[in-house]
Amino acid sequence: MRTVGVIGAGTIGRGVAQCFAHTGVEVVLVDVSQSQLDSAMAQVRRDLLVNDMLGVSALKDDVDTVLARIRCGTDLSPLADVDFVVENVTENWSVKREVYEQIDTLCRPGVIFAVNTSAVPITRVGSVTRRPAEVIGLHFMNPVPQMATVEVVRGHFTSDDTLGTALELLDELGKEGIVVEDAPGFVTNRVLMPTINEAIFCVQDGVASAEDVDKMFRGCFGHKMGPLETADLIGLDTILNSITVLYESFRDTKYRPAPLLQKMVDAGLLGRKTGRGFYVY
């Protein structure tokens, strides 16, 4: 792959762009907001410097050389020249659908579309394109540069060639892809989102404070982070969107979003990205 398109410059998107640029791949990073792109590039610079200093991911090239591999823009048209696309827009089907309808026309036949989603079915995404065999799910986790494993989701029409190419690309990034079948929430979020949601219910119902819920998960189960710390890291808006997709897909009340979660999202208390969620940052 000579050039990879990355759509969405949020927390996950900028991490994906950073990983590709770090390994020597040219990146076209697209977002609807120029300020979001500026913020993303500033954060990538900080992350590269910190990771290099801590030995998390040693740089082969200097920071400016890595950053120069990332071309930013608010227009999708430069994606006409890329060899692979990773989409990271919000977990909202109407937004995603519009993006795929546009890039399906822009990109050359054979270019693979990787859907970075927590819960949207890959088969559904493939169905709105003329290349369902070249659509696959790549569920990157946050923080992307530090996570060694990616959930790879095979849609109903995803071809063996597409799967093989995606796994090879992840290997070049130093990441292992674990293949799962297409189902709402896949494996990670089908298990994680109800856990986080139920932890929020515990806080809402006065069973325990957020601090104590997380302390028990760290102390009793040996988790590095508790469920509410994890929620703040992911973003409470993403949590709400993901658990809502599960609720709508399964029609099972065990996936009903906690009212406190909805209230916090309405208040703009989204976690680390806004400086306040269950904790203040």
Coordinates of N, CA, C and O in Angstrom, one line a residue, residues 6 8-19 29 36 39-44 46-47 70 88 142 144-145:
V6 N -7.7 8.0 5.3 CA -8.3 7.8 6.7 C -9.4 8.9 6.8 O -9.1 10.1 6.7
G8 N -12.1 10.8 9.0 CA -12.4 11.0 10.4 C -11.1 11.3 11.2 O -10.3 10.4 11.3
A9 N -11.0 12.5 11.8 CA -9.8 12.8 12.5 C -10.0 12.9 14.0 O -9.3 13.6 14.7
G10 N -10.9 12.1 14.5 CA -11.1 12.0 15.9 C -10.0 11.2 16.6 O -9.0 10.9 16.0
T11 N -10.3 10.8 17.8 CA -9.3 10.0 18.6 C -8.8 8.8 17.9 O -7.6 8.6 17.8
I12 N -9.7 8.0 17.3 CA -9.3 6.8 16.6 C -8.7 7.1 15.3 O -7.7 6.5 14.9
G13 N -9.3 8.0 14.5 CA -8.8 8.3 13.2 C -7.4 8.8 13.2 O -6.6 8.4 12.4
R14 N -7.1 9.7 14.1 CA -5.8 10.3 14.1 C -4.8 9.2 14.6 O -3.7 9.2 14.1
G15 N -5.2 8.3 15.4 CA -4.3 7.2 15.8 C -4.0 6.3 14.7 O -2.9 5.8 14.5
V16 N -5.0 6.0 13.8 CA -4.8 5.1 12.7 C -3.9 5.8 11.7 O -2.9 5.2 11.2
A17 N -4.1 7.1 11.4 CA -3.2 7.9 10.6 C -1.8 7.9 11.1 O -0.8 7.7 10.3
Q18 N -1.6 8.0 12.4 CA -0.3 8.0 13.0 C 0.4 6.7 12.8 O 1.6 6.7 12.4
C19 N -0.3 5.6 12.9 CA 0.3 4.3 12.8 C 0.8 4.1 11.3 O 1.9 3.6 11.1
L29 N -5.7 12.3 5.3 CA -6.6 12.3 6.4 C -7.7 13.4 6.2 O -7.4 14.5 5.9
Q36 N -10.7 20.4 13.7 CA -10.4 19.0 14.1 C -9.2 18.4 13.5 O -8.4 17.7 14.2
S39 N -6.2 20.1 15.3 CA -6.1 19.5 16.6 C -5.5 18.1 16.6 O -4.6 17.7 17.4
A40 N -5.9 17.3 15.6 CA -5.4 15.9 15.4 C -3.9 15.9 15.1 O -3.2 15.1 15.7
M41 N -3.5 16.8 14.2 CA -2.1 16.8 13.9 C -1.2 17.3 15.0 O -0.1 16.7 15.3
A42 N -1.7 18.2 15.8 CA -1.0 18.6 17.0 C -0.9 17.5 18.0 O 0.2 17.3 18.6
Q43 N -1.9 16.7 18.2 CA -1.9 15.6 19.1 C -1.0 14.5 18.6 O -0.3 13.8 19.4
V44 N -1.0 14.2 17.3 CA -0.1 13.2 16.7 C 1.3 13.6 17.0 O 2.1 12.7 17.3
R46 N 2.5 15.4 19.5 CA 2.7 15.1 20.9 C 2.9 13.6 21.2 O 3.8 13.2 21.9
D47 N 2.0 12.8 20.6 CA 2.0 11.4 20.8 C 3.3 10.7 20.3 O 3.9 9.9 20.9
I70 N 1.4 12.8 6.3 CA -0.1 12.9 6.5 C -0.5 14.2 5.8 O -0.2 15.3 6.2
N88 N -13.6 6.2 9.9 CA -13.7 6.3 11.3 C -14.8 7.4 11.7 O -14.6 8.0 12.8
N142 N -8.6 2.1 21.3 CA -8.0 3.3 21.7 C -7.1 3.0 23.0 O -7.5 2.3 23.9
V144 N -4.9 3.8 19.6 CA -4.5 2.9 18.5 C -3.0 2.6 18.4 O -2.7 1.4 18.2
P145 N -2.1 3.5 18.6 CA -0.7 3.2 18.4 C -0.2 2.2 19.5 O 0.8 1.4 19.2

